Tab-separated table of C-alpha atoms and ligand atoms in Angstrom:
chain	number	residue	atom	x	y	z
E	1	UNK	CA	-0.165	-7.961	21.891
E	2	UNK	CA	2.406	-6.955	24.645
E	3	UNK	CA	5.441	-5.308	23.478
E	4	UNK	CA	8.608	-4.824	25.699
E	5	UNK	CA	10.863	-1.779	24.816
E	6	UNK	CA	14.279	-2.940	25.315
E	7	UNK	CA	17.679	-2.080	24.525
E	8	UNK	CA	18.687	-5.717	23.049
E	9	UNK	CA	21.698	-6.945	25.249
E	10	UNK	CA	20.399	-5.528	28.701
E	11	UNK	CA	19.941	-8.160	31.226
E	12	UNK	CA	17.062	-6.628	32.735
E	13	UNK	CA	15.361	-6.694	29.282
E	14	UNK	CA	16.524	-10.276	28.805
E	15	UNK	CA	14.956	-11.043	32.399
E	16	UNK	CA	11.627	-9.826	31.046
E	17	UNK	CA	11.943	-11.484	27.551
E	18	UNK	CA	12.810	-14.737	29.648
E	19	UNK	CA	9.743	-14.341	32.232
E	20	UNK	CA	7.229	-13.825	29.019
E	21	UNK	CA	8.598	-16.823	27.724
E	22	UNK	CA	8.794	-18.932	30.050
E	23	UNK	CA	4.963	-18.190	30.319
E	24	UNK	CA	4.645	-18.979	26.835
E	25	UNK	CA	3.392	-15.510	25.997
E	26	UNK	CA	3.582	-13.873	22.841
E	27	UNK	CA	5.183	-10.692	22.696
E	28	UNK	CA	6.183	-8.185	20.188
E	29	UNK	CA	9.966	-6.404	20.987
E	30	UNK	CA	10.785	-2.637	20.576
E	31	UNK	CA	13.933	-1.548	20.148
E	32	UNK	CA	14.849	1.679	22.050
E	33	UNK	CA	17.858	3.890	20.879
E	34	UNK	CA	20.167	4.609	24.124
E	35	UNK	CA	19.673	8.258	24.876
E	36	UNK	CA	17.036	10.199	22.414
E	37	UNK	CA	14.831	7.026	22.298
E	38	UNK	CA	14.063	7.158	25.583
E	39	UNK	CA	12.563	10.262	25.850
E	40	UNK	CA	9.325	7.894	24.175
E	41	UNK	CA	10.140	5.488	27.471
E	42	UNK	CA	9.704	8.641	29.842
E	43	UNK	CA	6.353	9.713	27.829
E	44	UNK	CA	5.110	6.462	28.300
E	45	UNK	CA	6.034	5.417	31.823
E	46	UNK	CA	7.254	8.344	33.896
E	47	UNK	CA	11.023	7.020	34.149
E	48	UNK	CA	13.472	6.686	31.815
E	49	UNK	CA	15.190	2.947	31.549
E	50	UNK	CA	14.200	-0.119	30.314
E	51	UNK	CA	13.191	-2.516	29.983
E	52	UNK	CA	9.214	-1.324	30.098
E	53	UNK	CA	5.995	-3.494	28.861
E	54	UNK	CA	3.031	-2.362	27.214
E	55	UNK	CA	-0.010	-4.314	28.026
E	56	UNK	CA	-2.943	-2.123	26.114
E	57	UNK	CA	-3.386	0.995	28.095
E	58	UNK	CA	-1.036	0.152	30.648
E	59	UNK	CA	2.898	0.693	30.646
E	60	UNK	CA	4.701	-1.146	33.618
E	61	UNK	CA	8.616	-0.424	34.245
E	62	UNK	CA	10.915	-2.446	36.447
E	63	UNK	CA	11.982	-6.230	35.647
E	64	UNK	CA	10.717	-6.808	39.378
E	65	UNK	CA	7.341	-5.182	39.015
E	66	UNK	CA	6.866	-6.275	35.378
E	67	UNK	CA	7.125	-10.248	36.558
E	68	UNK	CA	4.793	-9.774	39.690
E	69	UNK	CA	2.418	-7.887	37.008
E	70	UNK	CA	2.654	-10.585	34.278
E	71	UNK	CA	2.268	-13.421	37.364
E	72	UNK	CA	-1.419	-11.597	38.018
E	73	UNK	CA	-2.578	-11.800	35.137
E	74	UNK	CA	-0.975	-14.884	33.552
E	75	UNK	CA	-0.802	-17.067	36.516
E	76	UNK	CA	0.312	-20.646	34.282
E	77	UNK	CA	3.427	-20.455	35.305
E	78	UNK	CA	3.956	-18.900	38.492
E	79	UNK	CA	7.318	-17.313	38.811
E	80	UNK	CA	6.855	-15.911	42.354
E	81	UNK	CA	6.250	-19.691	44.407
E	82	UNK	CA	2.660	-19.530	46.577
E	83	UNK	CA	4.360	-21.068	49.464
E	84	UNK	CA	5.687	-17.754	51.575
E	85	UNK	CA	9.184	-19.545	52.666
E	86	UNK	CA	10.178	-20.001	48.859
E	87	UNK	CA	8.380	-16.912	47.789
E	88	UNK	CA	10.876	-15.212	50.120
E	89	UNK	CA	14.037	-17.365	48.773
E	90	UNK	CA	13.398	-15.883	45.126
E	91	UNK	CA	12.748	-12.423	46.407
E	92	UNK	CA	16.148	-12.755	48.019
E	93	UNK	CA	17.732	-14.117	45.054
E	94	UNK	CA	16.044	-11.903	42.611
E	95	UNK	CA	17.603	-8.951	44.991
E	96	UNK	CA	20.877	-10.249	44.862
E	97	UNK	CA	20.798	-10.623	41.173
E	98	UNK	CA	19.666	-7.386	40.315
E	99	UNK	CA	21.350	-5.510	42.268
E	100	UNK	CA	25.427	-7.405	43.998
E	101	UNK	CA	25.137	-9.510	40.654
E	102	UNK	CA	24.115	-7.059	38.508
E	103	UNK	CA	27.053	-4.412	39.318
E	104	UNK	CA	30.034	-6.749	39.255
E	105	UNK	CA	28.833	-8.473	35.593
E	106	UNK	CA	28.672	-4.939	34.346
E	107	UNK	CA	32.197	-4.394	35.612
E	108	UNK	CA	33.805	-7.546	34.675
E	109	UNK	CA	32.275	-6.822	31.124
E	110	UNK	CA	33.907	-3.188	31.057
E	111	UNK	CA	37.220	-4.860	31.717
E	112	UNK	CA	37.042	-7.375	28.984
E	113	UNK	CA	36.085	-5.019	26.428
E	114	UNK	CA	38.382	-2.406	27.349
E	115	UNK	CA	41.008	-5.267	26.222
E	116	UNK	CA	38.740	-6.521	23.074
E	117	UNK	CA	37.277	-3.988	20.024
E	118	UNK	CA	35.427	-7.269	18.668
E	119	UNK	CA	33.632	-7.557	21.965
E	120	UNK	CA	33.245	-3.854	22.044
E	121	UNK	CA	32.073	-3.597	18.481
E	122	UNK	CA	29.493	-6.299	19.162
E	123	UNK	CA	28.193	-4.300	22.190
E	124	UNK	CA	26.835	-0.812	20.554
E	125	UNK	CA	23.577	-1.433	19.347
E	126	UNK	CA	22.279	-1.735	15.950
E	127	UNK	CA	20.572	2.037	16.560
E	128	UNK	CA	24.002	3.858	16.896
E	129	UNK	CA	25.070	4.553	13.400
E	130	UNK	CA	27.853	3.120	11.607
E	131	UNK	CA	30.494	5.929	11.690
E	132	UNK	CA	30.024	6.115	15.803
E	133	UNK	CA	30.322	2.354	16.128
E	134	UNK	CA	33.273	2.190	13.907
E	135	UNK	CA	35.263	5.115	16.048
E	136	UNK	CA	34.116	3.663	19.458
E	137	UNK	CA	35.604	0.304	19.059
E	138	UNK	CA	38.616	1.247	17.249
E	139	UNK	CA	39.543	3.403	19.904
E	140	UNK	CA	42.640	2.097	22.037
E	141	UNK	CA	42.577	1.064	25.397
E	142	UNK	CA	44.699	3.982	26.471
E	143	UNK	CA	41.496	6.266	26.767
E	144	UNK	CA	40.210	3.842	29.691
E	145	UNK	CA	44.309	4.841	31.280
E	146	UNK	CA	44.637	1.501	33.334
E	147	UNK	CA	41.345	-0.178	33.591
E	148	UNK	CA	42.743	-2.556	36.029
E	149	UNK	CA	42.787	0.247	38.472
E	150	UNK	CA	39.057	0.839	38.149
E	151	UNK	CA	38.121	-2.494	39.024
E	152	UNK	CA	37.356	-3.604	42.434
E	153	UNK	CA	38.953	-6.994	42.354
E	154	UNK	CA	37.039	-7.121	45.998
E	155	UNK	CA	34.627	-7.043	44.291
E	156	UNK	CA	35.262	-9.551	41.234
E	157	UNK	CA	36.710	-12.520	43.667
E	158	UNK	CA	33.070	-12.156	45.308
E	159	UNK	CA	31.340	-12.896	42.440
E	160	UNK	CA	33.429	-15.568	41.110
E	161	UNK	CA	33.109	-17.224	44.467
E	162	UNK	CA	28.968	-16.581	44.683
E	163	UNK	CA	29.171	-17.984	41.099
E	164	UNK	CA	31.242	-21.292	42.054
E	165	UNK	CA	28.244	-22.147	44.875
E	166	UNK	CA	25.539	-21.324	42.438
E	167	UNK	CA	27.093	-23.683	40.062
E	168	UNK	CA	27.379	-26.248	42.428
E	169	UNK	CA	23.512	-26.101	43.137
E	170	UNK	CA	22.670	-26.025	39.547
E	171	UNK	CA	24.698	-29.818	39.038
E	172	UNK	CA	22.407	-31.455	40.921
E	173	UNK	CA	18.928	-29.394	41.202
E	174	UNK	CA	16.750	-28.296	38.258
E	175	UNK	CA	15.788	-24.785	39.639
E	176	UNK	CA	17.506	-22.967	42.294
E	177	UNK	CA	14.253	-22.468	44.444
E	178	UNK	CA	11.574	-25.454	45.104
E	179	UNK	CA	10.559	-27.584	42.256
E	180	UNK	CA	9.554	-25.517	39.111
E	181	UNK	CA	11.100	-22.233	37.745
E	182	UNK	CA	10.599	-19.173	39.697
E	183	UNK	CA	12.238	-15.545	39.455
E	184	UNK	CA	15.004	-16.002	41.163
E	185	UNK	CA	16.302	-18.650	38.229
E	186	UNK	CA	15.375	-16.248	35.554
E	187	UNK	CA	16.760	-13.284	37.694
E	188	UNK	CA	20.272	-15.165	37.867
E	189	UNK	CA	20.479	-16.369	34.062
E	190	UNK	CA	19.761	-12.948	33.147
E	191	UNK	CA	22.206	-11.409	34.526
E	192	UNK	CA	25.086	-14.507	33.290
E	193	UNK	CA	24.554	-13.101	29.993
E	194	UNK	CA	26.780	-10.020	30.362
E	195	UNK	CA	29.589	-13.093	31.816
E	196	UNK	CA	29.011	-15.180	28.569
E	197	UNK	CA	26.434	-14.187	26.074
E	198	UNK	CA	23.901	-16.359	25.685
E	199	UNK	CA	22.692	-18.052	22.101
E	200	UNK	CA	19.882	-15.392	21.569
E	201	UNK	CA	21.829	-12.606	21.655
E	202	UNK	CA	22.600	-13.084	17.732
E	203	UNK	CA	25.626	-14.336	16.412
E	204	UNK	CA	27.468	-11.035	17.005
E	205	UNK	CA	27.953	-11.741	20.527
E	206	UNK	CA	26.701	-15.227	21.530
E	207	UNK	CA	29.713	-17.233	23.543
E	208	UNK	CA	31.417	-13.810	24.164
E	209	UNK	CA	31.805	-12.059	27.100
E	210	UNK	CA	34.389	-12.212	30.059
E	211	UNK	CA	37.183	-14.804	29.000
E	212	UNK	CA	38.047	-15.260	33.161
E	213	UNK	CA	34.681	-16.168	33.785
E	214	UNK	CA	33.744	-17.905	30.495
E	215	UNK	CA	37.143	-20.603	30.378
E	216	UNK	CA	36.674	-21.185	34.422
E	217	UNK	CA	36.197	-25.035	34.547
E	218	UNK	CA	34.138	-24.812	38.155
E	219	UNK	CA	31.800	-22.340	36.255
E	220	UNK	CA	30.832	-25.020	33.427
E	221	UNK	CA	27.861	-26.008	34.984
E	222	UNK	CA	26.175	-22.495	35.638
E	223	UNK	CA	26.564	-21.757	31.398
E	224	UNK	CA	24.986	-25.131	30.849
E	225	UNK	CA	22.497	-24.726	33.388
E	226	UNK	CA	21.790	-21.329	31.841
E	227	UNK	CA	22.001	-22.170	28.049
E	228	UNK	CA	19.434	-25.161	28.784
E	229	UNK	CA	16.984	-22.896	30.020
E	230	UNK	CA	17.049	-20.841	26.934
E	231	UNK	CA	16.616	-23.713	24.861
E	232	UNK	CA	13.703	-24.893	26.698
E	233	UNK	CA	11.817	-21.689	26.068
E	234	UNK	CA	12.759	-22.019	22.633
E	235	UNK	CA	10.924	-25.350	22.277
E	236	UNK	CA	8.425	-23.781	24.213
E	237	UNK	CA	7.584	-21.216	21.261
E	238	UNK	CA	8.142	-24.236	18.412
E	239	UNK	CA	6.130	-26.637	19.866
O	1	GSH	N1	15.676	-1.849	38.278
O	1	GSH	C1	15.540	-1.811	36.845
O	1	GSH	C2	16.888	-1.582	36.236
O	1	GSH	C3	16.802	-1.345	34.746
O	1	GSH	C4	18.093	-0.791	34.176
O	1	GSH	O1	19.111	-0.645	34.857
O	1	GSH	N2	18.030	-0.468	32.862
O	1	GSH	C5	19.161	0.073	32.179
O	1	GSH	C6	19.519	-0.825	30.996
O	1	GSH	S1	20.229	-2.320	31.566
O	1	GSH	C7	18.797	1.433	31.582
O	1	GSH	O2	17.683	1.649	31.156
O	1	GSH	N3	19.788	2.317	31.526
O	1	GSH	C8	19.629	3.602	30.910
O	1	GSH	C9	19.508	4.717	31.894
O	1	GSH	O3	19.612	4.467	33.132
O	1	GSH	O4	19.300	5.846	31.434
O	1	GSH	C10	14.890	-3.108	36.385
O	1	GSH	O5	14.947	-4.123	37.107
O	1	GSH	O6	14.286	-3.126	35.297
């Protein structure tokens, strides 16, 4: 069976988790403990982050590499389009996500829990053991000094305005690229999770996240848009 070594709340891991599903594959999930645990990820794949998948002998890293892998040999549901102008769309999208999107949700996140110990509670994985997690989110907010310094707010009006397009787009089309599902929809819902936590992050942290982002009216549609796709992979695996 494939397994996917993960850290639980990453959105690369969730991009992964999301491509497998929406292929309908069955996979197995292993749960990696930040730091010492992946020492087993560099033994099995040469590099050290997550997520990675383990298809029998082989162990493929990178969210981008592990979808074009998993689109050779499961081909069902293509993720990557066969038609080279919207093959190049979702590699553009996919880039963007990964990368522009990917730095500023991990910011905006840093700044809300800075400001919230049930957010930052939620966050530290299961692995860490209790007497760490208790100390890290009872710490006060005076050990970040002035948080609001360290964030590019650049940076934060980008996204918001990237985010109020993409939102438009998603109230009146399916998918963001052609007609069916591709990367670059998976790519972007991914990353939303660190915004507003999605339903299968476990009750800890699902609807949490960044309170700017989550109570912006113009931003409705993207958490719908997003929280629909989940729940179509999840009758996916019931049905
Ligand atoms: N380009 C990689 C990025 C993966 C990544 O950033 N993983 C993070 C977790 S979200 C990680 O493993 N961080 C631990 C580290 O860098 O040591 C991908 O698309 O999979």
């Amino acid at each position: 069976m494939l397994e996917i070594h993960q850290f639980r709340n990453s959105p690369f891991c969730l991009k992964v988790r999301m491509a497998m599903e929406a292929k309908g594959l069955i996979y197995r999930s292993v749960e990696v403990t930040p730091g010492l645990g992946q020492l087993s990820i560099f033994k099995l794949s040469g590099q050290r982050q997550v997520p990675i998948i383990i298809d029998g002998e082989t162990a493929i890293a990178d969210s981008t590499a592990i979808i074009r892998y998993l689109d050779d040999r499961h081909p069902e549901t293509k993720l990557i389009p066969q038609n080279p102008k919207e093959a190049a769309q979702v590699e553009l999208i996919e880039d963007w996500a990964d990368t522009t999107f990917a730095k500023s949700t991990k910011s905006a996140l840093l700044q809300a829990a800075a400001f919230d110990k049930h957010l930052r509670a939620a966050l530290i994985p299961e692995e860490v053991p209790t007497y760490l997690r208790t100390a890290f989110s009872n710490v006060d907010c005076d050990w970040i000094g002035n948080i609001n310094e360290l964030i590019d707010q650049d940076e934060q009006n980008s996204l918001l305005s990237s985010l109020e397009k993409i939102s438009d787009v998603v109230k009146d089309n399916q998918w963001l690229v052609g007609d069916s599902i591709s990367a670059a929809d998976i790519a972007v819902a991914a990353q939303l999770s660190l915004l507003k936590f999605p339903c299968s992050s476990g009750n800890s942290l699902k609807g949490k996240g960044c309170p700017q982002f989550i109570n912006d009216p113009r931003l409705q549609s993207l958490f719908d848009w997003r929280d629909k796709l989940e729940m179509s992979f999840l009758e996916k695996r019931i049905n």
